[in-house]
Coordinates of C-alpha atoms and ligand atoms in Angstrom, one line a residue:
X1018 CA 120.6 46.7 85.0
X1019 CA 117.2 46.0 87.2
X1020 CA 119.4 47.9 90.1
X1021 CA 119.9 50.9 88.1
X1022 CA 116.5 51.7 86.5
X1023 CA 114.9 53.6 89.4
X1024 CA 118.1 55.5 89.5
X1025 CA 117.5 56.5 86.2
X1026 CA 113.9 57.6 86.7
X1027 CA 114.6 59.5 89.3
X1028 CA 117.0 61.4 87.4
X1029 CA 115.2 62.1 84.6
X1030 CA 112.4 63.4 86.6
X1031 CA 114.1 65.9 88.9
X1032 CA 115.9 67.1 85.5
X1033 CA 112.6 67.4 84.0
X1034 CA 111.0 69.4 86.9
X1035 CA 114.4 71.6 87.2
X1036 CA 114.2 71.9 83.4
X1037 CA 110.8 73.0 83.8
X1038 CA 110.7 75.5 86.8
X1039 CA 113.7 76.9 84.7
X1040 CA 111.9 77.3 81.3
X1041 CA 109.3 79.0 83.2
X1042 CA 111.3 81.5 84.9
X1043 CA 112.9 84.5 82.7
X1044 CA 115.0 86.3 85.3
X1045 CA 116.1 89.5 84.3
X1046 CA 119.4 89.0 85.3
X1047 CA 119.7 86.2 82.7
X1048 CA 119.1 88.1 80.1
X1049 CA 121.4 91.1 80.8
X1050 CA 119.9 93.6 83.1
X1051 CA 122.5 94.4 86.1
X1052 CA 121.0 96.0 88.6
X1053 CA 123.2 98.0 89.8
X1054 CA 121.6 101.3 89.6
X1055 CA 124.3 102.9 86.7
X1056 CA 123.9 100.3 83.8
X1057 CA 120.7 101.3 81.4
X1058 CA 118.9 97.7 82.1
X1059 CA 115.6 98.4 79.7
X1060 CA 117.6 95.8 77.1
X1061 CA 117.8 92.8 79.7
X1062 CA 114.1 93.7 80.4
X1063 CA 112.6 93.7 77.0
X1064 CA 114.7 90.2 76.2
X1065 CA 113.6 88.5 79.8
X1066 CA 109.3 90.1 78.5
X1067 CA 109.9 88.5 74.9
X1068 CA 111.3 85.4 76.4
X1069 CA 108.0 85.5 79.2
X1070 CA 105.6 86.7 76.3
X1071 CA 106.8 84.2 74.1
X1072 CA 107.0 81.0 76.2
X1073 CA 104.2 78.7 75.7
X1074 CA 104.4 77.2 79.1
X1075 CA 101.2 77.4 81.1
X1076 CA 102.5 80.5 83.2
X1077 CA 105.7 81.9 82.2
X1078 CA 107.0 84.8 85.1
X1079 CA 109.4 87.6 84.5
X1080 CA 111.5 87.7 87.5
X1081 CA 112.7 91.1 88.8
X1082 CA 115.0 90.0 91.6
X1083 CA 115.0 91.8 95.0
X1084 CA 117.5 93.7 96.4
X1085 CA 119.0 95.3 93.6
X1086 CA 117.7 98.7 91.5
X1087 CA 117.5 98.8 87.6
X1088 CA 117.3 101.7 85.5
X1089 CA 115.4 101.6 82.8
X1090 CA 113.7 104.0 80.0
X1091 CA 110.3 103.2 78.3
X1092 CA 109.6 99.7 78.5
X1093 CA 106.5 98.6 75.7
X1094 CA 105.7 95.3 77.3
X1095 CA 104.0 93.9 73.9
X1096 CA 101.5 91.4 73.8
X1097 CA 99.6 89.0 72.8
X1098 CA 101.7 86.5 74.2
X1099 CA 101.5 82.7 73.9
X1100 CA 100.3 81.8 77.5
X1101 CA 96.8 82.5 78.7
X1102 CA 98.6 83.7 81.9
X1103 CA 101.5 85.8 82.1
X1104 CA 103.3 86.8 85.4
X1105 CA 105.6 89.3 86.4
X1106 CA 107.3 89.2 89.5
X1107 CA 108.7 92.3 90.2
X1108 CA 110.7 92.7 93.8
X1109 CA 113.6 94.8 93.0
X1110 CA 113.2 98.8 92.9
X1111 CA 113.3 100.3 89.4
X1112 CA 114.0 103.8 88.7
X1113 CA 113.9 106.1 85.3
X1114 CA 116.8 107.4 83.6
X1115 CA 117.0 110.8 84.9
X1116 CA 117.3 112.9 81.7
X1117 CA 115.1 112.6 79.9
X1118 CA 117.0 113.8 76.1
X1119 CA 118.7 110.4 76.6
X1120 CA 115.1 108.2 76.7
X1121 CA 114.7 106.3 73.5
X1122 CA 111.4 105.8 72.7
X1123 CA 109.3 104.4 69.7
X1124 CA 106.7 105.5 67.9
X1125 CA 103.7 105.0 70.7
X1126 CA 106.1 107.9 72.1
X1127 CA 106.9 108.6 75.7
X1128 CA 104.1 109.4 77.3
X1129 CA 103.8 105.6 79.1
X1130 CA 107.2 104.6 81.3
X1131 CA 106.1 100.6 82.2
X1132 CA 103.2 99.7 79.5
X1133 CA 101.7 96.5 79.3
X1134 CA 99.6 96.3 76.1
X1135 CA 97.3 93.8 74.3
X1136 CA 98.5 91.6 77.5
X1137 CA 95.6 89.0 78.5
X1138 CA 95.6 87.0 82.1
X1139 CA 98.5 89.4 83.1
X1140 CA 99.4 89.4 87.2
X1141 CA 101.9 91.7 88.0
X1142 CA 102.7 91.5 91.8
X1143 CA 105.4 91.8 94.1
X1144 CA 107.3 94.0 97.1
X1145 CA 109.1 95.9 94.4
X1146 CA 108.9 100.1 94.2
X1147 CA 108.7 102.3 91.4
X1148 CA 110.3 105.2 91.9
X1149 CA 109.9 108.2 89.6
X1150 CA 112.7 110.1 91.7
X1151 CA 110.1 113.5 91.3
X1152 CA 110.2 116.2 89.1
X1153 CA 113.3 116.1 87.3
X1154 CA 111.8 113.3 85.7
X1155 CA 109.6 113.9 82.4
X1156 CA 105.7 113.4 82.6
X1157 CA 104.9 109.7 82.2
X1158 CA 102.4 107.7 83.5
X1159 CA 104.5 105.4 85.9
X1160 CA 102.4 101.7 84.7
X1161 CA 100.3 101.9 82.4
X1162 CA 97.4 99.1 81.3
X1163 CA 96.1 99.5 77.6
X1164 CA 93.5 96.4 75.6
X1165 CA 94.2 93.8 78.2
X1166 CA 91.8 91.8 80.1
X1167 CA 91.9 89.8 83.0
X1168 CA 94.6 91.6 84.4
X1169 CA 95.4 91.4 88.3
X1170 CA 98.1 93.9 90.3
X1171 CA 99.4 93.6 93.6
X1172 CA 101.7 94.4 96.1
X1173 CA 103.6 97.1 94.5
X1174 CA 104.9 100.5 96.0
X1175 CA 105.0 103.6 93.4
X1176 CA 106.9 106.4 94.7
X1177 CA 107.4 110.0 93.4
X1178 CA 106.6 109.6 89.8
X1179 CA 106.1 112.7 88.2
X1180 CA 102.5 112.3 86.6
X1181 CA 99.8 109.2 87.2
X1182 CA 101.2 106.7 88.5
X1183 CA 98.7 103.7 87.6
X1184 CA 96.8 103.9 84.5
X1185 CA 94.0 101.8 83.3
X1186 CA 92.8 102.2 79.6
X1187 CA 90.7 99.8 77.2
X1188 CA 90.6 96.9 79.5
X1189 CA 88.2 94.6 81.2
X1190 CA 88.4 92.7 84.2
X1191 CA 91.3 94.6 85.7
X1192 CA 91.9 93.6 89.8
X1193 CA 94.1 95.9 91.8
X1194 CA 94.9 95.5 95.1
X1195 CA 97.4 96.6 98.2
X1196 CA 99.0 98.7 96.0
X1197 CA 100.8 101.8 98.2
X1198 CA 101.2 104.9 96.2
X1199 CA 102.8 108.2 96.9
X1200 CA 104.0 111.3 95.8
X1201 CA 104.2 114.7 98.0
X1202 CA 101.1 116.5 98.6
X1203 CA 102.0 119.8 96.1
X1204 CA 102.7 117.5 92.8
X1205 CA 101.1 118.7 90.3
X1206 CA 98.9 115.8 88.1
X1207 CA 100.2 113.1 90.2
X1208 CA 96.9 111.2 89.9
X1209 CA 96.7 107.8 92.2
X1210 CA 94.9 105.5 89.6
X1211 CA 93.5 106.7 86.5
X1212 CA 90.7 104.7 84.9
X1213 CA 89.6 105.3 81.3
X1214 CA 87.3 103.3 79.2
X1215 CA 87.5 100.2 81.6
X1216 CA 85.0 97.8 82.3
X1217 CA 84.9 95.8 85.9
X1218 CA 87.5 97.2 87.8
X1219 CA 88.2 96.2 91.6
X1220 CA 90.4 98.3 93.5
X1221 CA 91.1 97.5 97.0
X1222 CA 93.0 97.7 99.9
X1223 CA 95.4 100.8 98.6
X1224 CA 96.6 103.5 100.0
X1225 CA 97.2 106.5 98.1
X1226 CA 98.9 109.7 98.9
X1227 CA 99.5 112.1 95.6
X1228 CA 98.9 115.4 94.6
X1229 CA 95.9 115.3 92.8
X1230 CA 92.8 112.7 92.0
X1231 CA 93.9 109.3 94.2
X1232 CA 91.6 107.7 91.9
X1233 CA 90.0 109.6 89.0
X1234 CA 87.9 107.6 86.9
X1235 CA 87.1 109.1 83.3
X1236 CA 85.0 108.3 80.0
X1237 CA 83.3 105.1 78.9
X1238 CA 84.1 103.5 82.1
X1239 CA 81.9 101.2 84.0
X1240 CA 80.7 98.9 86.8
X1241 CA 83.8 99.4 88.5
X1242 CA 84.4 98.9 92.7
X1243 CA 86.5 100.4 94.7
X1244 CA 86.7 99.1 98.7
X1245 CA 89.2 100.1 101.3
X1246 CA 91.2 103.0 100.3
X1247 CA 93.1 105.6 102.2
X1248 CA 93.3 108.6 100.2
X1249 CA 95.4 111.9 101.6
X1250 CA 97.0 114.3 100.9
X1251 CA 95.4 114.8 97.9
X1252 CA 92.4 115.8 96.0
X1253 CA 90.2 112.5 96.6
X1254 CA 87.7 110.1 94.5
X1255 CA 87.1 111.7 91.3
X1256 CA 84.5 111.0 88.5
X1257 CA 85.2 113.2 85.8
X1258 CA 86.1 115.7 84.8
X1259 CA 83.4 114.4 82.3
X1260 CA 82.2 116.3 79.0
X1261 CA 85.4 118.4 78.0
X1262 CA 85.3 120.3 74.8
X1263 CA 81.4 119.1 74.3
X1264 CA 82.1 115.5 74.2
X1265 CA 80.2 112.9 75.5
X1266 CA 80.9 110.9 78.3
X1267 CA 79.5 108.5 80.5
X1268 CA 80.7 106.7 83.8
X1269 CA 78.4 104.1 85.4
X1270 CA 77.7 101.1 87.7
X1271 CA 80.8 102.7 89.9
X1272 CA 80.7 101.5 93.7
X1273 CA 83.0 103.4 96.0
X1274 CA 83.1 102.0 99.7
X1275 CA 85.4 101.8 103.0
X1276 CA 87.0 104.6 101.8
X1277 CA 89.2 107.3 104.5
X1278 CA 90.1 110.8 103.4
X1279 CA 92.8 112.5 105.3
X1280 CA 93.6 116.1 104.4
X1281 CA 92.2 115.8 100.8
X1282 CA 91.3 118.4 98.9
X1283 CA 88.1 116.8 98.4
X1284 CA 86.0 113.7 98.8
X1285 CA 83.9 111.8 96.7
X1286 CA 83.7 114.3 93.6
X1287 CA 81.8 114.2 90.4
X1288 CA 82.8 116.8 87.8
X1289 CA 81.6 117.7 84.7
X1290 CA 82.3 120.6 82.8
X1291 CA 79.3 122.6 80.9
X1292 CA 78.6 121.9 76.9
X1293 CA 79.1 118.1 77.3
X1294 CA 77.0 115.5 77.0
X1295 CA 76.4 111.9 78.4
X1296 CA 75.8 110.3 82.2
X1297 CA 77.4 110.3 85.1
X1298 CA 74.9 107.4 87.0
X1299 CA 73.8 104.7 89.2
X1300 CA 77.0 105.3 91.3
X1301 CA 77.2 104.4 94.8
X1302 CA 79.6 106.0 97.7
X1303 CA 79.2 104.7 100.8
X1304 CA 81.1 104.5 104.8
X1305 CA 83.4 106.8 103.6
X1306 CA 85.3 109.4 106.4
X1307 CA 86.6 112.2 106.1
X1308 CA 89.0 114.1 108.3
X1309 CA 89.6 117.8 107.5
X1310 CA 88.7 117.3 103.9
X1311 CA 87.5 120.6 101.8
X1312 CA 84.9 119.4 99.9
X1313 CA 84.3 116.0 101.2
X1314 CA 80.8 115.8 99.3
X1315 CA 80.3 117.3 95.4
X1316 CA 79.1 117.7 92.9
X1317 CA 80.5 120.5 90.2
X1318 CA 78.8 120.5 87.0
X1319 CA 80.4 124.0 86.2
X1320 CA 84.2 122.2 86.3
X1321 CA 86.3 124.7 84.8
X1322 CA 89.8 124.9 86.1
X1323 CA 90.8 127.8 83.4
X1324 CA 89.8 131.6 83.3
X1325 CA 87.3 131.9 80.7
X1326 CA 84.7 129.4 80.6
X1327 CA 80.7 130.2 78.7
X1328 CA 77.9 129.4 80.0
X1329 CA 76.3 126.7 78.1
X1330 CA 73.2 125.0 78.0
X1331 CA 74.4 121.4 77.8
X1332 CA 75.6 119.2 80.3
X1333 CA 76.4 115.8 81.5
X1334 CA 73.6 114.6 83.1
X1335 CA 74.2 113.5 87.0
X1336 CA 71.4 111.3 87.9
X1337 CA 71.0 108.2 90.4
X1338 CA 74.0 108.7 93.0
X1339 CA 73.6 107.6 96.4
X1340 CA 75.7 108.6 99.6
X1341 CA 75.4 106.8 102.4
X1342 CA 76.9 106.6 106.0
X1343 CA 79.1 109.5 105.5
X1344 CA 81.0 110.7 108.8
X1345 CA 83.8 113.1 109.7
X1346 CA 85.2 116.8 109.6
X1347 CA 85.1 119.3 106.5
X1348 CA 88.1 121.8 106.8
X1349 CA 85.3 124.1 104.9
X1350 CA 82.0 125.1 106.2
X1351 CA 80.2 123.7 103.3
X1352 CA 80.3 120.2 104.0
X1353 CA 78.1 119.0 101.0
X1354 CA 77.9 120.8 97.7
X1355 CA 75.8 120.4 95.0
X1356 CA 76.4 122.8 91.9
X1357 CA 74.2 121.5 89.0
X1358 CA 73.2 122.8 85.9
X1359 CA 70.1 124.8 85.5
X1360 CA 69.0 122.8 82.1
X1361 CA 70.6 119.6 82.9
X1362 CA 69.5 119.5 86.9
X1363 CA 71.2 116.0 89.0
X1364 CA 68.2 114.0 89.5
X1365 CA 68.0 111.1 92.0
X1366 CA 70.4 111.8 94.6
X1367 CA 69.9 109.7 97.8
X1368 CA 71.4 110.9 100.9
X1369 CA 70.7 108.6 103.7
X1370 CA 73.2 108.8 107.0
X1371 CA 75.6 111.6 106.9
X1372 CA 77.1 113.3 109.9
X1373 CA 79.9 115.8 109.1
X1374 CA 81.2 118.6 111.1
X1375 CA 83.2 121.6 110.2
X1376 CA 86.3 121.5 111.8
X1377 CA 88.5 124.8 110.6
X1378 CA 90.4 124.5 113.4
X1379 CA 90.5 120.5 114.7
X1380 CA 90.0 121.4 118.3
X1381 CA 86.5 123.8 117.5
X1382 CA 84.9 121.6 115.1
X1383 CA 81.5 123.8 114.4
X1384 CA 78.2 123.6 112.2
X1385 CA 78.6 122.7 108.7
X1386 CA 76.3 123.9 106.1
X1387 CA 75.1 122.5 102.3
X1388 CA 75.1 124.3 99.2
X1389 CA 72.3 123.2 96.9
X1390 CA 71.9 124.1 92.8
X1391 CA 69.5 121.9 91.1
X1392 CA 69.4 119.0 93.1
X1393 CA 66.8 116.9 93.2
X1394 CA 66.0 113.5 95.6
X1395 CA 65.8 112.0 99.0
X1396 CA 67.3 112.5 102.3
X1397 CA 66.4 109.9 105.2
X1398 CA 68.1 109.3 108.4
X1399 CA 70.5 111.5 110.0
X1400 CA 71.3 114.2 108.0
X1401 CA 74.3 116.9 109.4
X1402 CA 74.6 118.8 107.3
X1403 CA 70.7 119.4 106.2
X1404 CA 70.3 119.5 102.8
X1405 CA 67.2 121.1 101.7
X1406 CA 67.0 120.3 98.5
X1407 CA 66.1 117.0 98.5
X1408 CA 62.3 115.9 99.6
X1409 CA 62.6 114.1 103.5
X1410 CA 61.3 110.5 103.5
Ligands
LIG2187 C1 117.4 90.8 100.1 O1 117.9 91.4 101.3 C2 117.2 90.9 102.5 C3 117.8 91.6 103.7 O2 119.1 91.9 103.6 C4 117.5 89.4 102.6 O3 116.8 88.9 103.7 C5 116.9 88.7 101.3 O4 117.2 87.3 101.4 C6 117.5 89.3 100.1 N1 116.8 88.7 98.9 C7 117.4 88.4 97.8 C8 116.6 87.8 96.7 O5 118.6 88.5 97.7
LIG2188 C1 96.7 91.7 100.0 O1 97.0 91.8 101.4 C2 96.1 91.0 102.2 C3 96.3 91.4 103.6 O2 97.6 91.9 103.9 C4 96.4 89.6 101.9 O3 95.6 88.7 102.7 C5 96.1 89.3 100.4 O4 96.5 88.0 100.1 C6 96.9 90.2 99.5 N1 96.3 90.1 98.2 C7 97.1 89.8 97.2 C8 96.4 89.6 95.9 O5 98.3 89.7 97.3
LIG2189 C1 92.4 97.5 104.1 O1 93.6 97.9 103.4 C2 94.8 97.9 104.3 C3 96.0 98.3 103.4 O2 95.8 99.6 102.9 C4 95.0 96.5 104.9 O3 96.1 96.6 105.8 C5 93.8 96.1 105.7 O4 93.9 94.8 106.1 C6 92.5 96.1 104.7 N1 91.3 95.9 105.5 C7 90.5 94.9 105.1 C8 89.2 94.8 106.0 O5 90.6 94.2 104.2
LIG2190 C1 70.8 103.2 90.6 O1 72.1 102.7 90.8 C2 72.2 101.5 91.5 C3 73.7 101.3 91.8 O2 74.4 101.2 90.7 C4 71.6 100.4 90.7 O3 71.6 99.2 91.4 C5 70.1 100.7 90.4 O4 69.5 99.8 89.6 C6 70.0 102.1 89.8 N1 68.6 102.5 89.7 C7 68.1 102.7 88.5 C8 66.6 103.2 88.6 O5 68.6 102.6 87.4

């Protein structure tokens, strides 16, 4: 008997760890999903997320395997869940069902393709790519983040997906990092990351290439920062558009750093349109590049991408932005443009360190000019373009 007890112990701890590592592991393969890029998988995905949601082990993970490519409709990835931290390991390649009269979706509808909601202490991560296979596609948001907190994503490749592929709504404490996005240069609404009522948000290391806003960051969103971002083509870092349809809206506390544009449309953008109401403030953007952008400083207050807009007195007020140590080529003479509202002027704008250069043609890069509208602050150090508006110190 005395011979055999270690035996015994031994066994039953490696079956406990194996039982363990196991329970704590929903692979999607387990749970029906094939892979093999004809079989609808979304079933074997929802049962491995309930299983993952469900488990009360300290950190349940959803296993995507690499390798193999699912197809999937809407997936509602439904929390709360019993773990305080949920993972999902996602390395395969997952695609959409390509017509979209055969995509079952419940009430919350179809406007969301991968949604995580109610989801606290989520970390998605992995080498896998989500592919929207382009326009044939419907107009979903590729992932989408609704009321969760503490939620990390990294690693992950987005490809082609017909409308934003990242979206951030209703959460705090969201991290996102070497994410590589992109979607051809003349997609229309193929926004990068869209933020929306979100409180501390990092974004780093990404790079983005889309067809609109890399990163556009919208209403009741704040104290978010955004470091080391390749943006291009594409129509660059966007707050707003604020203020639509006279709401109000305000964006603050947003700190936007390390950042290259390459052939966007613009730069760092604020946009408002007139008859809103609310803030656009304390906002920081600063090394930023820019090669051949069109606009790679501005600020439109008079945001109106339709024919007939009024005149109005309101506006959201654009007050407290700094840019600083902003270098490169504008593909448009005016390098810097500020148009703000006659009643609702931008106050405190701090320019401190720019040097940009037209550059219509790469090899003749030329003198670029500002455009000022009710713009009031400071300009110190080197300043190409002059702007006149704002008081030297
Ligand atoms: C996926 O394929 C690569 C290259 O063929 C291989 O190195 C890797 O082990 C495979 N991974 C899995 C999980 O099958
Ligand atoms: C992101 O990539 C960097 C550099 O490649 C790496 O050091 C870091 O661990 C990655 N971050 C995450 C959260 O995977
Ligand atoms: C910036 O992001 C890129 C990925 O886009 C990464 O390769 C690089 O290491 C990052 N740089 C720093 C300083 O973290
Ligand atoms: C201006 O914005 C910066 C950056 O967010 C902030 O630190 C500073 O306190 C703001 N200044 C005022 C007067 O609110």
């Amino acid at each position: 008997m005395a011979i055999f007890q270690p035996f015994c112990i031994v066994l039953i701890l490696s079956s406990c760890v194996l039982a363990q590592s196991h329970g704590n592991v929903f692979n999607v393969l387990d749970h029906g999903a094939i892979g093999d890029q004809v079989t609808d998988d979304t079933k074997g995905f929802m049962d491995a997320w309930e299983a993952t949601c469900r488990s009360s082990s300290a950190s349940p993970t959803m296993h995507v395997p690499a390798n193999k490519t699912f197809l999937l409709n809407p997936l509602n990835f439904r929390g709360p869940c019993s773990s305080a931290n949920v993972n999902v390991e996602m390395n395969g390649k997952i695609i959409g069902l390509r017509d979209p009269s055969q995509w079952q979706c419940d009430r919350s509808g179809c406007d969301k393709w991968i949604h995580f909601k109610h989801v606290d202490g989520l970390f998605v991560h992995g080498s896998g790519t989500i592919d929207g296979q382009g326009e044939k596609w419907w107009h979903p948001s590729a992932l989408a983040i609704t009321d969760s907190n503490n939620v990390r994503i990294s690693g992950l490749s987005f490809r082609n997906n017909p409308h934003v592929h990242v979206v951030l709504d209703s959460s705090t404490s969201v991290y996102i990092s070497n994410l590589s996005i992109e979607a051809p240069g003349n997609s229309p609404n193929t926004d990068g990351i869209n933020i929306r009522g979100c409180k501390n948000v990092f974004i780093s290391n990404c790079r983005i290439k889309t067809g609109d806003d890399c990163i556009s960051i919208v209403e009741g969103s704040s104290y978010l920062n955004i470091n080391n971002i390749t943006c291009g083509p594409g129509h660059g870092i966007s707050i707003g558009s604020l203020g639509k349809s006279g709401s109000s809206a305000t964006v603050e506390y947003v700190h936007v750093s390390d950042v290259v544009f390459s052939g966007a449309t613009n730069g760092v953008r604020i946009k408002t349109w007139q008859g809103g109401s609310g803030h656009a403030r304390h906002i920081i953007f600063e090394r930023i590049r820019s090669r051949q952008s069109d606009n790679p400083i501005i600020i439109d207050q008079f945001y109106c991408p339709y024919q007939h807009c009024t005149t109005q007195a309101s506006a959201v007020h654009v007050t407290n932005v700094t840019y600083s140590q902003i270098w490169g080529t504008s593909r448009r003479k005016t390098a810097v443009n500020f148009a703000c509202s006659e009643t609702v002027p931008c106050t405190d704008i701090f320019m401190d360190n720019i040097n940009i250069n037209a550059a219509p043609h790469r090899r003749h890069p030329s003198k670029a000019m500002s455009s000022c509208q009710n713009a009031h602050g400071v300009a110190r150090g080197k300043m190409v373009p002059d702007v006149p508006c704002l008081v030297r110190s």
